[in-house]
PDB file of C-alpha atoms in Angstrom:
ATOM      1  CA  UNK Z  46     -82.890  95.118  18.783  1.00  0.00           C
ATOM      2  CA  UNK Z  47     -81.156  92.136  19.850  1.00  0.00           C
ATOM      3  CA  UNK Z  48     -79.580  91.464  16.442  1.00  0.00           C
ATOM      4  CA  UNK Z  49     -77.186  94.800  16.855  1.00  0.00           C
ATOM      5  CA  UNK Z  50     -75.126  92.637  19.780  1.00  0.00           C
ATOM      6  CA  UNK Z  51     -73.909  90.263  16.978  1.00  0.00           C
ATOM      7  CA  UNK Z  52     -70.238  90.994  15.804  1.00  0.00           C
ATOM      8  CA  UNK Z  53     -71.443  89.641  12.561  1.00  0.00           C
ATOM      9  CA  UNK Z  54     -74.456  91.962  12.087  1.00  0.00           C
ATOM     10  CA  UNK Z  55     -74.165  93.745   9.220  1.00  0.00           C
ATOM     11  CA  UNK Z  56     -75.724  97.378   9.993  1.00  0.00           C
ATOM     12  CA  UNK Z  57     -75.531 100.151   7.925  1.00  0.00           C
ATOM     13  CA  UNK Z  58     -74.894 103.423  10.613  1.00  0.00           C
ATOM     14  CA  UNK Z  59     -77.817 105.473   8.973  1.00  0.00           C
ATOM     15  CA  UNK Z  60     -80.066 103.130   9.111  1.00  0.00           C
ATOM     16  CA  UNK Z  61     -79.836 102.929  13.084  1.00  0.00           C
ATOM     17  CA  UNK Z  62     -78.974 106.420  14.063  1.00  0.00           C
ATOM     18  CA  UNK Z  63     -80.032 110.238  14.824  1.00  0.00           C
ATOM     19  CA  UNK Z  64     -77.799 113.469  15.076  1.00  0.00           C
ATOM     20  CA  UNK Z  65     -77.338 114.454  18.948  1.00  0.00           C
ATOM     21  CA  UNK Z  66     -75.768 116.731  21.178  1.00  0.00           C
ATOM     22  CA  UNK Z  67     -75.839 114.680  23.849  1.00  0.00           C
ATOM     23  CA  UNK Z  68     -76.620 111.170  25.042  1.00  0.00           C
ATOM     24  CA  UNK Z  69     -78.616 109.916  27.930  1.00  0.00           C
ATOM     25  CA  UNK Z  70     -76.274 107.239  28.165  1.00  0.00           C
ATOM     26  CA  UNK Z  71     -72.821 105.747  26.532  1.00  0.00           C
ATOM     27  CA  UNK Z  72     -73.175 102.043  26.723  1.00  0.00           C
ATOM     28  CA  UNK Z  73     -69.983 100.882  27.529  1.00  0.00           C
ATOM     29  CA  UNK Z  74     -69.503  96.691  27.363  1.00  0.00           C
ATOM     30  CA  UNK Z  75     -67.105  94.522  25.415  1.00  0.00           C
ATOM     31  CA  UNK Z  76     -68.233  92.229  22.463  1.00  0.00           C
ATOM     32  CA  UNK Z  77     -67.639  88.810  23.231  1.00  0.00           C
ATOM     33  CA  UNK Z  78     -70.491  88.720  26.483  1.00  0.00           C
ATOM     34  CA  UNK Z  79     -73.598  87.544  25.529  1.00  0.00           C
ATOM     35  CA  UNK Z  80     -76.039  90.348  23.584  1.00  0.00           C
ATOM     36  CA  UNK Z  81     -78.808  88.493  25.104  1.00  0.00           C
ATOM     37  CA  UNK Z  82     -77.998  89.543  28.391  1.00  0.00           C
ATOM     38  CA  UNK Z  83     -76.977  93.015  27.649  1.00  0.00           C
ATOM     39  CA  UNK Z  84     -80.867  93.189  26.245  1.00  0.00           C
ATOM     40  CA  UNK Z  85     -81.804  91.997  28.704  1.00  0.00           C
ATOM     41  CA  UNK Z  86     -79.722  94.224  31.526  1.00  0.00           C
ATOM     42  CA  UNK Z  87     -81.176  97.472  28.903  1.00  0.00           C
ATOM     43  CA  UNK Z  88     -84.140  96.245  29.499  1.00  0.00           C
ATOM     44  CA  UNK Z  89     -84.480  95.905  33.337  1.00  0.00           C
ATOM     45  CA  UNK Z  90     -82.666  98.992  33.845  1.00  0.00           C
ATOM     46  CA  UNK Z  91     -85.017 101.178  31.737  1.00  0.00           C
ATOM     47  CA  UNK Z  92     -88.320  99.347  31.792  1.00  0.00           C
ATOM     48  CA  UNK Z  93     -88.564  97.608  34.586  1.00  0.00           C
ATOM     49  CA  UNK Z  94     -90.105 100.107  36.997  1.00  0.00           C
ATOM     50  CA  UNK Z  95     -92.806 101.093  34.141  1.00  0.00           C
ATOM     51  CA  UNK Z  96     -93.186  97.070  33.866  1.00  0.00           C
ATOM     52  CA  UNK Z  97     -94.186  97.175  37.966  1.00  0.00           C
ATOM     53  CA  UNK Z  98     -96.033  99.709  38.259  1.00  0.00           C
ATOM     54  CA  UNK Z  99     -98.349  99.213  34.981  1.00  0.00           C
ATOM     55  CA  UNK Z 100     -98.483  95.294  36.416  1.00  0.00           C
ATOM     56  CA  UNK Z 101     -99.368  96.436  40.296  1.00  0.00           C
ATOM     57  CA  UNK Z 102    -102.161  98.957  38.654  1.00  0.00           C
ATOM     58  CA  UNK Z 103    -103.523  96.499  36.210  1.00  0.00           C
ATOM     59  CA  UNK Z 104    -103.686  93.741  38.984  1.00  0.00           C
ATOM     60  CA  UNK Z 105    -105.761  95.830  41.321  1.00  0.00           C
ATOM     61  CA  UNK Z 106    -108.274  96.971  37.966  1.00  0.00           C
ATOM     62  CA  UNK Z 107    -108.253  92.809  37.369  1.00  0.00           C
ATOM     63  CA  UNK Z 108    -109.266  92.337  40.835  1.00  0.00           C
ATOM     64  CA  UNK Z 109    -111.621  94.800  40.774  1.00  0.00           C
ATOM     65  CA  UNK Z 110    -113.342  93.739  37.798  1.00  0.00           C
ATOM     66  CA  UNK Z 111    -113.412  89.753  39.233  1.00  0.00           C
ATOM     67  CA  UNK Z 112    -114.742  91.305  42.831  1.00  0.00           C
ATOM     68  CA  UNK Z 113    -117.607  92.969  40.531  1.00  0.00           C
ATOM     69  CA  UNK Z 114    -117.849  89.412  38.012  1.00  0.00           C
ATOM     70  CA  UNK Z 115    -116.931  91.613  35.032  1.00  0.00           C
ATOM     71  CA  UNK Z 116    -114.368  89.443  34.151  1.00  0.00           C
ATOM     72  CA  UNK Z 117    -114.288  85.825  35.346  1.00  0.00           C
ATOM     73  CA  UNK Z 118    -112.893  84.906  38.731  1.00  0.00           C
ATOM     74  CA  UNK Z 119    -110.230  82.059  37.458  1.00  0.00           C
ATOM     75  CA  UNK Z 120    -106.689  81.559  36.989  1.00  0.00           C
ATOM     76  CA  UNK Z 121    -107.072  82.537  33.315  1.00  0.00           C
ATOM     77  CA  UNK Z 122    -107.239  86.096  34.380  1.00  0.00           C
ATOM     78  CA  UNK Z 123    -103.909  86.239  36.653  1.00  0.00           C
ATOM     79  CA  UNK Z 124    -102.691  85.458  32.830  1.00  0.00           C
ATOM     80  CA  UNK Z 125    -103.413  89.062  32.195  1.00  0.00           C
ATOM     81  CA  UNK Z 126    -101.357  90.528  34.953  1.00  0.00           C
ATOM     82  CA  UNK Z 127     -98.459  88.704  33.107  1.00  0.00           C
ATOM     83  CA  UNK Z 128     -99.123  89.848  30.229  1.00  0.00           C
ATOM     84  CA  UNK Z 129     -98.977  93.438  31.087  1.00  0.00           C
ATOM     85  CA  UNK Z 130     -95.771  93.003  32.691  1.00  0.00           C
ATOM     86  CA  UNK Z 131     -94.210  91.138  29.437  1.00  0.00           C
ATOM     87  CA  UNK Z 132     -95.461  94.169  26.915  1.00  0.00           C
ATOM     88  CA  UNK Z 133     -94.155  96.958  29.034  1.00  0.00           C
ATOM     89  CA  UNK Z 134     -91.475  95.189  29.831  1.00  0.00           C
ATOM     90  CA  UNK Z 135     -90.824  94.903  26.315  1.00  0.00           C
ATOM     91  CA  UNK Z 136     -91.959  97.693  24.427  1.00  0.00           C
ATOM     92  CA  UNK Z 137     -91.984 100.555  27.386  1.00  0.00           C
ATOM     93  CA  UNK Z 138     -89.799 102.848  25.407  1.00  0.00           C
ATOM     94  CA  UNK Z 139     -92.078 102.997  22.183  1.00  0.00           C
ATOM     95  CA  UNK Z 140     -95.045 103.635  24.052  1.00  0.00           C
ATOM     96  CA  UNK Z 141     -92.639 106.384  26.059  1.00  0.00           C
ATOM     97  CA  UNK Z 142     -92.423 107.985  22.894  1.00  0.00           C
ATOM     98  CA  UNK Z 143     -95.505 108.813  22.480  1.00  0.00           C
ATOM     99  CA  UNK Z 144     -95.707 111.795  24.884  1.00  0.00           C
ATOM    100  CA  UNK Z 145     -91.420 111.927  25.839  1.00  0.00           C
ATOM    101  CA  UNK Z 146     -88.512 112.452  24.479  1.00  0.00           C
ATOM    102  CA  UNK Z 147     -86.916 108.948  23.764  1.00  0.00           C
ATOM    103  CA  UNK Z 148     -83.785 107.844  25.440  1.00  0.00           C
ATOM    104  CA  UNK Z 149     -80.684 108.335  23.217  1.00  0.00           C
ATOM    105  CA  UNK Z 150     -77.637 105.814  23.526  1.00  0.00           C
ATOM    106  CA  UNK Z 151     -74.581 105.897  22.355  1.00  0.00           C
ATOM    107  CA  UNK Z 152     -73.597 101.947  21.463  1.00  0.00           C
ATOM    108  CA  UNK Z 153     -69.941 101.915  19.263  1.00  0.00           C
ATOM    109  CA  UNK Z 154     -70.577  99.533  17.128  1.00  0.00           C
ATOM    110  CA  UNK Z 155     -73.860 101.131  15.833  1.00  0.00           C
ATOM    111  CA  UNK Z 156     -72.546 105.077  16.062  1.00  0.00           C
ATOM    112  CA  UNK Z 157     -69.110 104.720  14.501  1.00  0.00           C
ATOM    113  CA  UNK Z 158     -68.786 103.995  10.785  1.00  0.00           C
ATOM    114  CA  UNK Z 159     -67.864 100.545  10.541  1.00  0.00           C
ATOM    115  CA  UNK Z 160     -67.398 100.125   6.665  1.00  0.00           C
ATOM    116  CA  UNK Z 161     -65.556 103.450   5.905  1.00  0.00           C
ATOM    117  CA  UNK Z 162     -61.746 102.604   7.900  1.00  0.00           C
ATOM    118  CA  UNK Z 163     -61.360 106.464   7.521  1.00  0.00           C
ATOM    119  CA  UNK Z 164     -64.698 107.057   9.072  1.00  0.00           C
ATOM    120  CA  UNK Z 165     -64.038 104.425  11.639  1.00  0.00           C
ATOM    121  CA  UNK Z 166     -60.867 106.088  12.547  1.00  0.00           C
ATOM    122  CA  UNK Z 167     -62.542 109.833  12.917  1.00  0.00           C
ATOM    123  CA  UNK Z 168     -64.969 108.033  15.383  1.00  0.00           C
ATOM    124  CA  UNK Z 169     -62.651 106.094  17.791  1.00  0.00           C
ATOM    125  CA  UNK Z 170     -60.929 109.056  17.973  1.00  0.00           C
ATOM    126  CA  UNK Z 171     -63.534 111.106  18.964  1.00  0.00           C
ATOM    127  CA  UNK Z 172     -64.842 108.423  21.859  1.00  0.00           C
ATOM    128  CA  UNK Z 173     -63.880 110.848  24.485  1.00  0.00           C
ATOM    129  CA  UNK Z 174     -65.938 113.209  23.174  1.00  0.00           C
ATOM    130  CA  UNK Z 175     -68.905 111.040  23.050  1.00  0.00           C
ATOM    131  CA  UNK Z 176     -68.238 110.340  26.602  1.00  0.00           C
ATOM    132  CA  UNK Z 177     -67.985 114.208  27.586  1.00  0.00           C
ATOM    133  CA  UNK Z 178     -71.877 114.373  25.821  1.00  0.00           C
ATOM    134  CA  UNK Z 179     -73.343 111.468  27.621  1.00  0.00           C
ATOM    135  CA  UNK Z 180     -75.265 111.849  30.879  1.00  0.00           C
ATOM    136  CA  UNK Z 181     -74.319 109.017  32.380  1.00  0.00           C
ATOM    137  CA  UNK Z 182     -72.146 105.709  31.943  1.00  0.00           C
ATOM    138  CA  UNK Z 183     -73.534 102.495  31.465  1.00  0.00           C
ATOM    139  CA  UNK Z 184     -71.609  99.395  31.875  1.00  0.00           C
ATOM    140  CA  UNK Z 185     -72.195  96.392  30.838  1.00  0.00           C
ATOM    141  CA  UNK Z 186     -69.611  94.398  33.373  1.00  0.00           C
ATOM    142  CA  UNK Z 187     -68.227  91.081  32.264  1.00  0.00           C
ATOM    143  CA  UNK Z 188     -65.342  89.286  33.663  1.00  0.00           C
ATOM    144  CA  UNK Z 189     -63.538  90.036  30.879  1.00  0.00           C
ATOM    145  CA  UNK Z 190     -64.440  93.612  30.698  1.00  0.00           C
ATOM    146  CA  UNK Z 191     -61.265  95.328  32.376  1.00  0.00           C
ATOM    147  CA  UNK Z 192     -58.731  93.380  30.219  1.00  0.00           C
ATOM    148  CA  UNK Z 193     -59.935  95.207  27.061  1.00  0.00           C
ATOM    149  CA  UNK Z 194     -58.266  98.257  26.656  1.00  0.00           C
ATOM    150  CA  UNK Z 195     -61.256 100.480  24.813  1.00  0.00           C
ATOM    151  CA  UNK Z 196     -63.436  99.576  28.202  1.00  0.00           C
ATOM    152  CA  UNK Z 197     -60.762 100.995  30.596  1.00  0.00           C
ATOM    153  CA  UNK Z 198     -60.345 103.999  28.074  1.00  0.00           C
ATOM    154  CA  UNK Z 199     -63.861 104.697  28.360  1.00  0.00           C
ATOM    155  CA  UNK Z 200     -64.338 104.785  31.716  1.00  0.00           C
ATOM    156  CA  UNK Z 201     -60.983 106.300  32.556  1.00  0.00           C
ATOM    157  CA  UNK Z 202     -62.097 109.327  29.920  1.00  0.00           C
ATOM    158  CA  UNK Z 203     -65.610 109.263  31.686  1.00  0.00           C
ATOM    159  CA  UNK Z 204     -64.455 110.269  34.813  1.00  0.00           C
ATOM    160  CA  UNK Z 205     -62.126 112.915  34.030  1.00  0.00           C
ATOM    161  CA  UNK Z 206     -64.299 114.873  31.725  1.00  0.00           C
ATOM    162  CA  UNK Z 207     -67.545 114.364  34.323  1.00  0.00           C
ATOM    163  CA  UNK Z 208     -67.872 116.740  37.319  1.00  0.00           C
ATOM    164  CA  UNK Z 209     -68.483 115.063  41.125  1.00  0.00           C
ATOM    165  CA  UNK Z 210     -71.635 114.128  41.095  1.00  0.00           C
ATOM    166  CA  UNK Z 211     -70.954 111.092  38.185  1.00  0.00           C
ATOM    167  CA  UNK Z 212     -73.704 108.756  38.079  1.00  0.00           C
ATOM    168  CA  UNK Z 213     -72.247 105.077  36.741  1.00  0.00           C
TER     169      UNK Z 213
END
């Protein structure tokens, strides 16, 4: 996952993609912030209230079980609470694809032929339509992301192809 936030990564587009009609969300970022923190941000935004609320449930069954001496009353078993919150946390959407539909993102750098200039070219052209697909906009602020020009674009085309109630 992480390794798709490199510049240098070398992906191959099929390898990494689906056909869509739509999007659940266009990520929207510029390249030179940190792709650890963008996983990270991904992370939090779509797995962190799974994370809590497996973690809250688990902790109660963990106390129960101590209350009852079915599993040890020590510190080793807080460890489990943690670890609950650490796998969901992590792996949330592949377990949500076992009984939903998983989230689709568009992310440029992996949707848009980067090999093929000609392909390349068909794709950044067709950004605004990617944006008129996608539910909603995610961006990936940095203090550098208004002085690129494809970040602006993107939210700029966003907004005008959305109706009111845009969701950011």
């Amino acid at each position: 996952c992480g390794r798709h936030w490199s510049l240098k990564a070398d992906i191959e587009v099929e390898d990494v993609t689906v056909p869509s009609q739509y999007y659940d969300a266009f990520l929207s970022h510029e390249w030179g912030s940190s792709g650890f923190l963008k996983v990270l941000t991904i992370l939090m935004i779509y797995n962190l209230r799974a994370a809590t609320i497996f973690t809250l449930l688990s902790s109660l069954l963990f106390g129960v079980l101590r209350v009852y001496e079915i599993l040890p009353d020590n510190e080793s078993t807080v460890i489990l609470g943690y670890g609950v919150f650490f796998f969901v946390m992590t792996f949330w959407q592949r377990i949500r694809e076992c009984f939903r539909k998983p989230h689709l993102f568009f992310v440029d750098k992996l949707c848009i032929e980067q090999k093929d200039a000609k392909a390349k070219t068909q794709g950044i052209l067709s950004l605004a339509a990617y944006l008129k697909r996608s539910k909603t906009l995610l961006i990936m602020w940095s203090p550098q992301y208004f002085q690129r020009l494809w970040c602006t674009f993107e939210l700029v085309s966003f907004l005008r192809e959305q109706d009111v109630g845009v969701k950011i």
